[in-house]
Amino acid sequence: MRDTKLNILILEDVAEDAELALHELKRAGFSYEFHRVDNLKDFRFKLFDFLPHVVLSDYNLPACNAIDAFNLVKEINLPFIIVSGIIGEENAVEALKLGVTDLVSKDSLSRLPIVVERALNEQKVNREKKSAEHELILSKERLELALEGTDLGIWDLDFMSNAIVYNNKSLEILGFDSEDAIQDFKYFQKYDTEIQQYVVDAMNEHIEGQVAFFDQEFAVRNKTGAIKWVLAKGKIIRRSLKGEPLRASGTLLDITEKKVYEEQLKKNQSILENAESVAHVGSYEWNAKGNTFVISAEFRRIFELDEHQEVSVFRLIRETMHEQDKPYFREMLAGSKNFFDIEHRIVLADDTTKIVRNTGNITSRSDGKIFSVLGVVQDITEQREISKSIFNAQQFERSRMARDIHDGIGQMLVAAKFKLSSLEANSEEELTRKKDEVEDLLATTIDEVRRVSRNLSNRHLEEFGLSKTMHYLVEEIENMGEFNVNHVIDIPDDYDLELSNTIYRIAQEAINNIIKYAKAKNVSVRIEPIDQNIVLEIKDDGIGFDTEIKWNGIKNMKERTSLQNGHFEITSIPKKGTVVKSWFPINN
């Protein structure tokens, strides 16, 4: 305290006596400022104006005495030292009983520095003690408020007596009566005769220092027989010099509702896993916070992953995706959509190829950064093979019908035409008219039969190849004269018949839709190889339409593309036209 400058208030009527006291303090190394007063009025004023650290007071003054002055300061915990001549033993005892800090005789002023320093140190200790007591009270109040809001119970365990103390909330959680607030420690159980060993083991691990905290979930059965789940947490807060536990304290929390939800979640998870297994659908979820992935068991089966193998789903899909499918995938991602639905092939480590449907939702924050991705992957390899078999059977049947129409009905109509040419009538004029009418009708019928036959069969493709057939289709629509046609057909003729037929049928469907509905002025047909794919694109500047409606034509074009392991996309903007686009892997 000698390093601190003191404010000293002196109540003394003799200036020389005050100077002697201050001289002793200065000689002892104290730094100070002082004020001397000789009456209670000035003393009271300086007490609150000067704010002294210590008061030195003579016992007897003309206008008052030290006890009168002390009564003014005793409530503010200020060191008050009487420095006087003869005051008598009785007065000294009375002063000390009232709370005066100390007494120093004017004949022994050398003691004054020691008394002042001791008084100031005691004041500091008392102040710190009161501050700690105040903080303890506040902490207790905050703890009680926190516990009240969290429904936590409190327990306190004395290892020496094996007694545990519960508060009211703990008694409520455990199902105990109020008289059970203090009882023998039985690992938080009373009505159960069988103590759960894992709770005992967890407490022993903490006692032995293997874990920093005791933290365990367990079930208790109350006096009514009902089972309740409890989470107990705690810590040893005092040990002996030998390290033996003396006292532990902690909390209890009723987690019965949580356990019920967990059990229901397990059942739902089991049902979901069974459903995923039957449907060959695996799920995955990515969260930007922590960059974590959660994948289902069926997802692991589809991609042939080990049970506990950690993977990045994005990297896995990127690395296993067939090279010919990546251009479409990149174009799809460039669209910055929050939903995706694509079919693509994956090539696994053993060179096995599977066809999957990858569907999901992308959630983004307000700043545009992706927050999470939730998706499902369905193995549609078997489904695709079945669809392809059905499609091939349909194509075979269409071809058979076309041949029957062309070779049967068509030939019969031709024969009928020749026979009718020999008809006779009453007059040459009448006969000619009848023959012309019948011949015109049959000629129209034959053209229609041939058109239907051509549309049903692959004969043009079989005879001329895809490139010439596409040029013929473009020529037909150009001759109609309803709109301008720009076209780029840059393809070889060596595609297999199945792929050629798919490309032709999609182009035919898209063009027919333009003729019937688009009211377009300009049409663009483009078909060319790009990045190991053959790309078909048909654009128009017509009225557009709502692509969300499940039109049969769109459905047919998409199914045809999928059967060739391709990708189909259609976009349409009202009054700005429509774009139909399909990607087909070359040498599929």
Coordinates of C-alpha atoms in Angstrom, one line a residue:
M1 CA 0.0 0.0 0.0
R2 CA 3.0 2.3 0.5
D3 CA 3.3 2.6 -3.3
T4 CA -0.2 4.1 -3.5
K5 CA -0.8 7.8 -2.7
L6 CA -3.1 8.1 0.3
N7 CA -5.8 10.6 1.1
I8 CA -5.6 11.2 4.9
L9 CA -8.3 13.1 6.8
I10 CA -7.1 14.2 10.2
L11 CA -9.5 15.3 13.0
E12 CA -7.1 17.2 15.3
D13 CA -7.2 20.6 17.0
V14 CA -3.5 20.8 17.6
A15 CA -1.6 21.4 14.3
E16 CA 1.8 20.3 15.7
D17 CA 0.4 16.9 16.8
A18 CA -1.0 16.3 13.2
E19 CA 2.4 17.3 11.7
L20 CA 4.2 14.8 14.0
A21 CA 1.9 12.0 12.9
L22 CA 2.4 12.8 9.2
H23 CA 6.1 13.0 9.8
E24 CA 6.2 9.4 11.0
L25 CA 4.2 8.2 8.0
K26 CA 6.4 10.1 5.6
R27 CA 9.5 8.7 7.2
A28 CA 8.0 5.2 6.8
G29 CA 7.7 5.8 3.0
F30 CA 4.0 6.7 2.7
S31 CA 3.0 9.2 0.0
Y32 CA -0.1 11.2 0.9
E33 CA -2.3 14.2 0.7
F34 CA -4.1 15.4 3.8
H35 CA -6.7 17.7 5.2
R36 CA -6.9 18.7 8.9
V37 CA -10.2 19.7 10.5
D38 CA -11.1 20.3 14.1
N39 CA -14.9 20.0 14.2
L40 CA -17.7 17.6 13.0
K41 CA -19.1 20.0 10.4
D42 CA -15.9 20.3 8.5
F43 CA -15.1 16.6 9.1
R44 CA -18.5 15.6 7.5
F45 CA -17.8 17.9 4.5
K46 CA -14.3 16.7 3.8
L47 CA -15.4 13.1 4.3
F48 CA -17.5 13.3 1.1
D49 CA -15.5 16.0 -0.7
F50 CA -11.9 14.7 -0.2
L51 CA -12.8 10.9 -0.1
P52 CA -10.1 9.8 2.3
H53 CA -8.5 6.3 2.4
V54 CA -7.9 6.5 6.2
V55 CA -9.0 8.8 9.1
L56 CA -6.7 9.8 12.0
S57 CA -8.6 11.3 14.9
D58 CA -7.7 12.7 18.3
Y59 CA -10.0 11.3 21.0
N60 CA -10.9 14.6 22.8
L61 CA -11.5 17.8 20.9
P62 CA -13.1 21.0 22.1
A63 CA -16.2 20.6 20.0
C64 CA -16.5 16.8 19.8
N65 CA -14.8 13.5 20.4
A66 CA -13.5 10.6 18.2
I67 CA -16.6 8.5 18.9
D68 CA -18.8 11.2 17.4
A69 CA -16.7 11.2 14.2
F70 CA -16.6 7.4 14.0
N71 CA -20.4 7.2 14.0
L72 CA -20.3 9.1 10.7
V73 CA -17.9 6.7 8.9
K74 CA -18.7 3.3 10.4
E75 CA -21.2 2.4 7.6
I76 CA -18.7 3.0 4.8
N77 CA -16.0 0.6 5.9
L78 CA -13.2 3.3 6.2
P79 CA -10.2 2.6 8.5
F80 CA -10.6 4.9 11.6
I81 CA -7.5 5.1 13.9
I82 CA -7.6 7.1 17.1
V83 CA -4.3 8.9 17.7
S84 CA -4.5 10.5 21.2
G85 CA -2.8 11.0 24.5
I86 CA -4.4 9.6 27.6
I87 CA -7.9 8.2 26.8
G88 CA -8.3 5.7 29.6
E89 CA -8.7 1.9 29.4
E90 CA -12.5 2.0 29.6
N91 CA -12.8 4.5 26.7
A92 CA -10.3 2.4 24.6
V93 CA -12.2 -0.8 25.1
E94 CA -15.5 0.9 24.3
A95 CA -14.1 2.4 21.1
L96 CA -12.7 -1.0 19.9
K97 CA -16.1 -2.6 20.6
L98 CA -17.9 -0.1 18.5
G99 CA -15.6 -0.9 15.6
V100 CA -12.8 1.5 15.7
T101 CA -9.9 0.1 13.7
D102 CA -7.1 0.7 16.2
L103 CA -5.6 3.1 18.8
V104 CA -2.1 4.7 18.8
S105 CA -0.7 6.7 21.6
K106 CA 0.8 10.1 20.8
D107 CA 3.8 9.0 22.9
S108 CA 4.3 6.0 20.5
L109 CA 3.8 7.5 17.0
S110 CA 6.5 5.2 15.6
R111 CA 3.7 2.5 15.6
L112 CA 1.4 4.6 13.4
P113 CA 2.8 3.5 10.0
I114 CA 2.5 -0.2 11.0
V115 CA -1.1 0.3 12.2
V116 CA -2.1 2.3 9.1
E117 CA -0.6 -0.4 6.7
R118 CA -2.3 -3.2 8.6
A119 CA -5.7 -1.4 8.6
L120 CA -5.5 -0.8 4.8
N121 CA -4.6 -4.4 4.1
E122 CA -7.5 -5.6 6.3
Q123 CA -9.8 -3.3 4.5
K124 CA -8.6 -4.7 1.1
V125 CA -9.1 -8.3 2.2
N126 CA -12.6 -7.5 3.6
R127 CA -13.5 -5.7 0.4
E128 CA -12.4 -8.7 -1.7
K129 CA -14.2 -11.1 0.5
K130 CA -17.4 -9.1 0.2
S131 CA -17.0 -8.9 -3.5
A132 CA -16.5 -12.7 -3.7
E133 CA -19.6 -13.2 -1.5
H134 CA -21.6 -10.9 -3.7
E135 CA -20.4 -12.7 -6.9
L136 CA -21.2 -16.0 -5.3
I137 CA -24.8 -14.9 -4.6
L138 CA -25.1 -13.6 -8.1
S139 CA -23.7 -16.9 -9.6
K140 CA -26.1 -18.9 -7.5
E141 CA -29.0 -16.8 -8.7
R142 CA -27.9 -17.1 -12.4
L143 CA -27.4 -20.9 -11.9
E144 CA -30.9 -21.3 -10.5
L145 CA -32.4 -19.3 -13.3
A146 CA -30.5 -21.3 -15.9
L147 CA -31.5 -24.6 -14.4
E148 CA -35.1 -23.4 -14.2
G149 CA -35.1 -22.7 -18.0
T150 CA -33.4 -26.0 -18.9
D151 CA -35.3 -28.4 -16.6
L152 CA -32.0 -29.7 -15.2
G153 CA -31.8 -31.4 -11.8
I154 CA -28.8 -31.2 -9.5
W155 CA -27.1 -33.9 -7.5
D156 CA -24.2 -33.8 -5.0
L157 CA -22.4 -37.0 -4.0
D158 CA -20.2 -37.4 -0.8
F159 CA -18.0 -40.5 -1.4
M160 CA -17.0 -40.6 2.3
S161 CA -20.5 -41.3 3.5
N162 CA -21.8 -42.6 0.1
A163 CA -24.7 -40.2 0.5
I164 CA -26.2 -38.3 -2.5
V165 CA -28.3 -35.2 -2.2
Y166 CA -30.9 -34.3 -4.9
N167 CA -32.8 -31.1 -5.4
N168 CA -36.5 -31.0 -6.1
K169 CA -36.1 -31.2 -9.9
S170 CA -33.9 -34.3 -9.6
L171 CA -36.5 -36.0 -7.3
E172 CA -39.1 -35.3 -10.0
I173 CA -37.0 -36.7 -12.8
L174 CA -36.1 -39.9 -10.9
G175 CA -39.6 -40.3 -9.5
F176 CA -38.5 -40.1 -5.9
D177 CA -40.5 -38.7 -2.9
S178 CA -39.4 -35.6 -1.1
E179 CA -38.0 -37.7 1.8
D180 CA -35.6 -39.2 -0.6
A181 CA -33.7 -36.0 -1.1
I182 CA -30.8 -37.5 0.9
Q183 CA -30.1 -41.2 0.5
D184 CA -27.5 -43.9 -0.1
F185 CA -25.9 -43.6 -3.5
K186 CA -27.2 -46.4 -5.7
Y187 CA -26.3 -45.0 -9.1
F188 CA -29.4 -42.8 -9.4
Q189 CA -31.7 -45.8 -8.8
K190 CA -33.9 -46.9 -6.0
Y191 CA -36.8 -49.0 -7.1
D192 CA -34.8 -51.1 -9.6
T193 CA -32.9 -54.0 -7.9
E194 CA -30.7 -54.5 -11.0
I195 CA -28.1 -51.8 -11.3
Q196 CA -27.1 -51.2 -14.9
Q197 CA -23.4 -52.1 -15.1
Y198 CA -22.5 -49.6 -17.9
V199 CA -23.5 -46.8 -15.5
V200 CA -21.2 -48.2 -12.8
D201 CA -18.4 -48.6 -15.4
A202 CA -18.7 -45.1 -16.6
M203 CA -18.5 -43.7 -13.1
N204 CA -15.4 -45.8 -12.4
E205 CA -13.7 -44.6 -15.6
H206 CA -14.2 -41.0 -14.4
I207 CA -12.9 -41.8 -10.9
E208 CA -9.8 -43.4 -12.4
G209 CA -9.2 -40.4 -14.6
Q210 CA -9.8 -42.1 -17.9
V211 CA -12.4 -39.6 -18.9
A212 CA -12.8 -35.9 -17.9
F213 CA -16.5 -36.1 -17.1
F214 CA -19.1 -38.7 -16.1
D215 CA -21.7 -38.7 -18.9
Q216 CA -24.2 -41.5 -19.2
E217 CA -27.8 -42.2 -20.4
F218 CA -29.8 -44.9 -18.5
A219 CA -33.3 -46.0 -17.7
V220 CA -34.9 -45.9 -14.3
R221 CA -38.2 -47.5 -13.1
N222 CA -40.2 -45.4 -10.6
K223 CA -42.5 -46.6 -7.9
T224 CA -45.4 -46.9 -10.4
G225 CA -43.4 -49.2 -12.6
A226 CA -43.0 -46.6 -15.4
I227 CA -39.7 -46.5 -17.2
K228 CA -38.0 -43.1 -17.7
W229 CA -34.7 -42.3 -19.5
V230 CA -32.3 -40.0 -17.7
L231 CA -29.1 -38.3 -18.8
A232 CA -26.6 -37.9 -15.9
K233 CA -23.6 -35.6 -16.2
G234 CA -21.1 -34.8 -13.5
K235 CA -17.5 -34.4 -12.3
I236 CA -15.4 -35.0 -9.2
I237 CA -14.8 -31.6 -7.7
R238 CA -12.7 -32.6 -4.7
R239 CA -10.1 -35.4 -4.1
S240 CA -7.8 -36.3 -1.2
L241 CA -4.1 -35.8 -1.3
K242 CA -3.9 -39.5 -2.4
G243 CA -6.2 -38.8 -5.4
E244 CA -9.2 -40.6 -3.8
P245 CA -12.6 -39.0 -4.7
L246 CA -14.2 -37.1 -1.9
R247 CA -17.1 -35.2 -3.6
A248 CA -18.8 -35.1 -7.0
S249 CA -21.5 -32.9 -8.4
G250 CA -23.6 -32.8 -11.6
T251 CA -26.9 -32.6 -13.3
L252 CA -29.8 -34.8 -14.4
L253 CA -32.0 -34.4 -17.4
D254 CA -35.2 -36.2 -18.4
I255 CA -34.6 -37.5 -22.0
T256 CA -37.6 -39.9 -22.2
E257 CA -39.2 -38.0 -25.0
K258 CA -35.9 -37.8 -26.9
K259 CA -35.5 -41.6 -26.6
V260 CA -39.1 -42.2 -27.9
Y261 CA -38.3 -40.0 -30.9
E262 CA -35.0 -41.9 -31.5
E263 CA -36.8 -45.2 -31.4
Q264 CA -39.4 -44.0 -33.8
L265 CA -36.6 -42.6 -36.0
K266 CA -34.9 -46.0 -36.0
K267 CA -38.1 -47.7 -37.1
N268 CA -38.7 -45.1 -39.9
Q269 CA -35.0 -45.5 -40.9
S270 CA -35.4 -49.2 -41.2
I271 CA -38.6 -48.8 -43.3
L272 CA -36.8 -46.3 -45.5
E273 CA -33.8 -48.5 -46.0
N274 CA -36.1 -51.5 -47.0
A275 CA -38.0 -49.2 -49.4
E276 CA -34.7 -47.9 -50.9
S277 CA -33.4 -51.5 -51.3
V278 CA -36.6 -52.6 -53.1
A279 CA -36.7 -49.6 -55.4
H280 CA -32.9 -49.5 -55.9
V281 CA -32.9 -45.9 -54.6
G282 CA -30.0 -44.5 -52.5
S283 CA -30.0 -41.1 -50.9
Y284 CA -27.3 -38.6 -50.0
E285 CA -27.1 -35.2 -48.2
W286 CA -24.3 -32.6 -48.2
N287 CA -24.1 -29.7 -45.7
A288 CA -21.7 -26.8 -46.4
K289 CA -21.2 -26.3 -42.7
G290 CA -18.4 -28.8 -42.0
N291 CA -18.5 -30.1 -45.6
T292 CA -20.1 -33.3 -44.4
F293 CA -21.8 -36.1 -46.4
V294 CA -24.5 -38.5 -45.2
I295 CA -25.2 -41.4 -47.5
S296 CA -27.6 -44.4 -47.2
A297 CA -26.8 -48.1 -47.3
E298 CA -28.5 -48.5 -50.7
F299 CA -26.3 -45.6 -52.1
R300 CA -23.3 -47.6 -51.0
R301 CA -24.6 -50.7 -52.7
I302 CA -25.3 -48.9 -56.0
F303 CA -21.7 -47.5 -56.1
E304 CA -20.3 -50.7 -54.5
L305 CA -18.7 -48.8 -51.5
D306 CA -17.5 -50.4 -48.3
E307 CA -19.7 -50.1 -45.3
H308 CA -17.7 -47.4 -43.5
Q309 CA -15.8 -45.9 -46.5
E310 CA -15.8 -42.1 -46.3
V311 CA -16.5 -40.5 -49.6
S312 CA -17.3 -37.1 -51.2
V313 CA -20.5 -37.8 -53.2
F314 CA -19.7 -35.0 -55.7
R315 CA -16.2 -36.4 -56.4
L316 CA -17.6 -39.9 -56.6
I317 CA -20.2 -39.0 -59.2
R318 CA -17.7 -37.0 -61.1
E319 CA -15.1 -39.8 -61.2
T320 CA -17.5 -42.6 -62.0
M321 CA -19.6 -40.7 -64.6
H322 CA -19.2 -42.0 -68.1
E323 CA -17.1 -39.7 -70.2
Q324 CA -19.8 -39.2 -72.9
D325 CA -22.3 -38.0 -70.2
K326 CA -20.1 -35.3 -68.8
P327 CA -20.7 -32.6 -71.5
Y328 CA -24.4 -32.7 -70.8
F329 CA -23.7 -32.7 -67.0
R330 CA -21.5 -29.6 -67.3
E331 CA -24.1 -27.8 -69.4
M332 CA -26.8 -28.7 -66.8
L333 CA -24.7 -27.4 -63.9
A334 CA -24.1 -24.1 -65.8
G335 CA -27.8 -23.4 -65.7
S336 CA -27.5 -22.6 -61.9
K337 CA -30.9 -24.3 -61.1
N338 CA -31.9 -25.3 -57.6
F339 CA -33.3 -28.7 -58.9
F340 CA -31.7 -31.3 -61.0
D341 CA -33.0 -34.5 -62.6
I342 CA -30.7 -36.3 -65.0
E343 CA -30.0 -39.9 -66.1
H344 CA -26.4 -40.9 -66.7
R345 CA -24.1 -43.9 -66.7
I346 CA -21.5 -44.7 -64.0
V347 CA -18.5 -46.9 -64.6
L348 CA -17.4 -48.8 -61.4
A349 CA -13.9 -50.1 -60.5
D350 CA -14.5 -53.5 -62.1
D351 CA -15.6 -51.7 -65.4
T352 CA -19.3 -52.6 -64.6
T353 CA -21.6 -49.9 -66.2
K354 CA -24.8 -48.9 -64.5
I355 CA -27.5 -46.4 -65.5
V356 CA -28.7 -44.2 -62.7
R357 CA -31.2 -41.4 -62.3
N358 CA -29.8 -38.6 -60.2
T359 CA -32.4 -36.2 -58.7
G360 CA -32.0 -33.6 -56.0
N361 CA -32.6 -30.1 -54.6
I362 CA -30.0 -27.4 -54.0
T363 CA -30.5 -24.9 -51.2
S364 CA -28.6 -21.6 -51.4
R365 CA -28.2 -18.7 -49.0
S366 CA -29.2 -15.2 -49.8
D367 CA -25.6 -14.4 -51.0
G368 CA -25.9 -17.2 -53.6
K369 CA -23.6 -19.7 -51.9
I370 CA -24.8 -23.3 -51.8
F371 CA -25.9 -24.3 -48.3
S372 CA -26.9 -27.9 -48.8
V373 CA -27.7 -30.5 -51.4
L374 CA -30.2 -33.3 -50.9
G375 CA -30.5 -36.0 -53.6
V376 CA -31.4 -39.5 -54.5
V377 CA -29.8 -41.9 -57.0
Q378 CA -31.8 -44.7 -58.5
D379 CA -30.3 -47.7 -60.3
I380 CA -32.4 -47.9 -63.4
T381 CA -30.2 -50.4 -65.3
E382 CA -32.6 -53.2 -65.2
Q383 CA -35.6 -50.9 -65.8
R384 CA -33.8 -49.5 -68.9
E385 CA -33.2 -53.0 -70.3
I386 CA -36.8 -53.9 -69.9
S387 CA -37.9 -50.6 -71.5
K388 CA -35.5 -51.2 -74.4
S389 CA -36.9 -54.7 -74.9
I390 CA -40.4 -53.5 -75.0
F391 CA -39.5 -50.7 -77.3
N392 CA -37.7 -53.1 -79.7
A393 CA -40.7 -55.4 -79.6
Q394 CA -42.9 -52.4 -80.5
Q395 CA -40.6 -51.4 -83.3
F396 CA -40.6 -55.0 -84.7
E397 CA -44.4 -55.1 -84.6
R398 CA -44.6 -51.7 -86.3
S399 CA -42.3 -52.9 -89.1
R400 CA -44.3 -56.1 -89.5
M401 CA -47.5 -54.1 -89.8
A402 CA -45.9 -51.7 -92.3
R403 CA -44.8 -54.6 -94.5
D404 CA -48.2 -56.2 -94.3
I405 CA -49.9 -52.9 -95.3
H406 CA -47.4 -52.3 -98.1
D407 CA -47.2 -55.8 -99.4
G408 CA -50.8 -56.8 -98.8
I409 CA -53.2 -53.9 -98.9
G410 CA -51.0 -51.7 -101.1
Q411 CA -50.7 -54.4 -103.8
M412 CA -54.4 -55.1 -103.6
L413 CA -55.2 -51.5 -104.2
V414 CA -52.8 -51.3 -107.1
A415 CA -54.5 -54.4 -108.7
A416 CA -57.9 -52.8 -108.1
K417 CA -56.7 -49.7 -109.9
F418 CA -55.7 -51.7 -113.0
K419 CA -58.9 -53.6 -113.0
L420 CA -61.0 -50.4 -112.8
S421 CA -59.1 -49.1 -115.8
S422 CA -61.0 -51.6 -117.9
L423 CA -64.5 -50.5 -116.8
E424 CA -67.1 -49.8 -119.4
A425 CA -70.0 -47.4 -119.5
N426 CA -72.9 -46.2 -121.7
S427 CA -70.9 -43.4 -123.1
E428 CA -67.2 -42.7 -123.5
E429 CA -67.6 -39.5 -121.6
E430 CA -69.2 -41.2 -118.6
L431 CA -66.7 -44.0 -118.5
T432 CA -63.8 -41.6 -118.6
R433 CA -65.2 -39.6 -115.7
K434 CA -65.8 -42.7 -113.6
K435 CA -62.4 -44.1 -114.3
D436 CA -60.7 -40.7 -113.5
E437 CA -62.6 -40.4 -110.2
V438 CA -61.8 -44.0 -109.1
E439 CA -58.2 -43.7 -110.2
D440 CA -57.7 -40.4 -108.3
L441 CA -59.2 -41.9 -105.2
L442 CA -57.1 -45.0 -105.4
A443 CA -54.0 -43.0 -106.1
T444 CA -54.6 -40.9 -103.1
T445 CA -55.2 -44.0 -101.0
I446 CA -52.0 -45.6 -102.3
D447 CA -50.0 -42.5 -101.3
E448 CA -51.6 -42.5 -97.9
V449 CA -50.8 -46.2 -97.4
R450 CA -47.2 -45.6 -98.5
R451 CA -46.9 -42.6 -96.1
V452 CA -48.3 -44.6 -93.2
S453 CA -46.1 -47.5 -94.1
R454 CA -43.0 -45.2 -94.3
N455 CA -43.8 -43.7 -90.9
L456 CA -44.3 -47.1 -89.3
S457 CA -41.2 -48.7 -90.7
N458 CA -37.5 -48.0 -90.9
R459 CA -37.3 -48.7 -94.6
H460 CA -35.9 -45.3 -95.5
L461 CA -33.3 -45.6 -92.8
E462 CA -32.5 -49.1 -93.8
E463 CA -32.1 -48.2 -97.4
F464 CA -30.5 -44.7 -97.3
G465 CA -29.1 -44.1 -93.8
L466 CA -29.7 -41.4 -91.3
S467 CA -28.1 -38.5 -93.1
K468 CA -30.1 -38.9 -96.3
T469 CA -33.3 -39.6 -94.4
M470 CA -32.8 -36.4 -92.3
H471 CA -32.2 -34.4 -95.5
Y472 CA -35.4 -35.8 -97.0
L473 CA -37.3 -34.8 -93.9
V474 CA -36.0 -31.3 -94.1
E475 CA -36.8 -31.1 -97.8
E476 CA -40.4 -32.1 -97.1
I477 CA -40.9 -29.3 -94.6
E478 CA -39.1 -26.8 -96.9
N479 CA -41.5 -27.7 -99.7
M480 CA -44.5 -26.9 -97.4
G481 CA -43.4 -23.3 -97.5
E482 CA -44.9 -22.4 -94.1
F483 CA -41.6 -21.2 -92.6
N484 CA -38.0 -20.7 -93.4
V485 CA -35.8 -23.7 -92.6
N486 CA -32.1 -23.5 -91.7
H487 CA -30.3 -26.8 -91.2
V488 CA -26.9 -28.3 -90.4
I489 CA -26.8 -32.1 -90.9
D490 CA -23.2 -33.2 -90.5
I491 CA -23.3 -36.9 -89.7
P492 CA -21.9 -40.1 -91.2
D493 CA -24.2 -42.9 -92.2
D494 CA -22.7 -45.6 -90.1
Y495 CA -24.8 -45.3 -87.0
D496 CA -26.6 -48.5 -85.9
L497 CA -30.3 -48.7 -87.0
E498 CA -31.6 -48.4 -83.5
L499 CA -29.9 -45.1 -82.7
S500 CA -30.6 -43.7 -86.2
N501 CA -34.3 -44.5 -85.8
T502 CA -34.4 -42.8 -82.4
I503 CA -32.8 -39.6 -83.7
Y504 CA -35.1 -39.6 -86.8
R505 CA -38.3 -40.2 -84.7
I506 CA -37.4 -37.4 -82.2
A507 CA -36.8 -35.0 -85.1
Q508 CA -40.0 -36.1 -86.8
E509 CA -42.0 -35.6 -83.6
A510 CA -40.5 -32.1 -82.9
I511 CA -41.1 -30.9 -86.5
N512 CA -44.7 -32.2 -86.5
N513 CA -45.3 -30.3 -83.3
I514 CA -43.9 -27.1 -84.9
I515 CA -46.2 -27.6 -88.0
K516 CA -49.3 -28.2 -85.9
Y517 CA -48.9 -25.7 -83.0
A518 CA -45.9 -23.4 -83.1
K519 CA -47.0 -20.7 -85.6
A520 CA -43.3 -20.2 -86.3
K521 CA -41.6 -18.1 -89.0
N522 CA -38.2 -19.7 -88.7
V523 CA -37.0 -23.2 -87.9
S524 CA -33.5 -24.5 -87.3
V525 CA -32.5 -28.1 -87.5
R526 CA -29.0 -29.1 -86.4
I527 CA -27.5 -32.5 -86.0
E528 CA -23.8 -33.1 -85.6
P529 CA -21.2 -34.9 -83.5
I530 CA -19.8 -33.0 -80.4
D531 CA -17.5 -34.4 -77.7
Q532 CA -18.1 -38.1 -78.4
N533 CA -21.9 -37.4 -78.6
I534 CA -24.2 -36.8 -81.5
V535 CA -26.4 -33.7 -80.7
L536 CA -29.8 -33.1 -82.2
E537 CA -31.2 -29.6 -81.7
I538 CA -34.4 -28.2 -83.2
K539 CA -35.3 -24.5 -82.6
D540 CA -38.3 -22.4 -83.6
D541 CA -39.4 -18.8 -83.0
G542 CA -43.1 -19.7 -82.4
I543 CA -45.5 -19.0 -79.6
G544 CA -43.9 -21.4 -77.1
F545 CA -45.8 -23.4 -74.5
D546 CA -45.7 -24.6 -70.9
T547 CA -43.1 -27.5 -70.7
E548 CA -44.3 -28.4 -67.2
I549 CA -47.5 -30.0 -68.7
K550 CA -46.9 -33.7 -69.3
W551 CA -47.4 -33.7 -73.0
N552 CA -47.3 -37.2 -74.6
G553 CA -45.0 -36.0 -77.4
I554 CA -42.4 -34.7 -74.9
K555 CA -42.7 -37.9 -72.9
N556 CA -42.1 -40.0 -76.0
M557 CA -39.1 -38.0 -77.1
K558 CA -37.6 -38.2 -73.6
E559 CA -38.2 -42.0 -73.3
R560 CA -36.6 -42.6 -76.7
T561 CA -33.5 -40.5 -75.7
S562 CA -33.2 -42.4 -72.4
L563 CA -33.3 -45.8 -74.1
Q564 CA -30.1 -44.8 -76.0
N565 CA -28.4 -43.7 -72.7
G566 CA -28.8 -40.1 -73.9
H567 CA -30.0 -36.9 -72.3
F568 CA -33.1 -34.9 -73.3
E569 CA -33.9 -31.2 -72.6
I570 CA -36.6 -28.9 -73.7
T571 CA -37.0 -25.2 -73.0
S572 CA -39.8 -22.9 -74.2
I573 CA -40.4 -19.2 -73.6
P574 CA -43.8 -17.7 -74.5
K575 CA -43.7 -15.7 -77.7
K576 CA -40.0 -16.5 -78.1
G577 CA -40.1 -20.1 -79.2
T578 CA -38.9 -23.6 -78.2
V579 CA -35.6 -25.5 -78.2
V580 CA -35.6 -29.3 -78.3
K581 CA -32.2 -30.8 -77.6
S582 CA -30.9 -34.4 -77.2
W583 CA -27.5 -35.8 -76.6
F584 CA -26.7 -39.4 -77.8
P585 CA -23.4 -41.2 -77.0
I586 CA -21.6 -42.3 -80.1
N587 CA -20.9 -46.1 -80.2
N588 CA -23.3 -46.5 -77.3

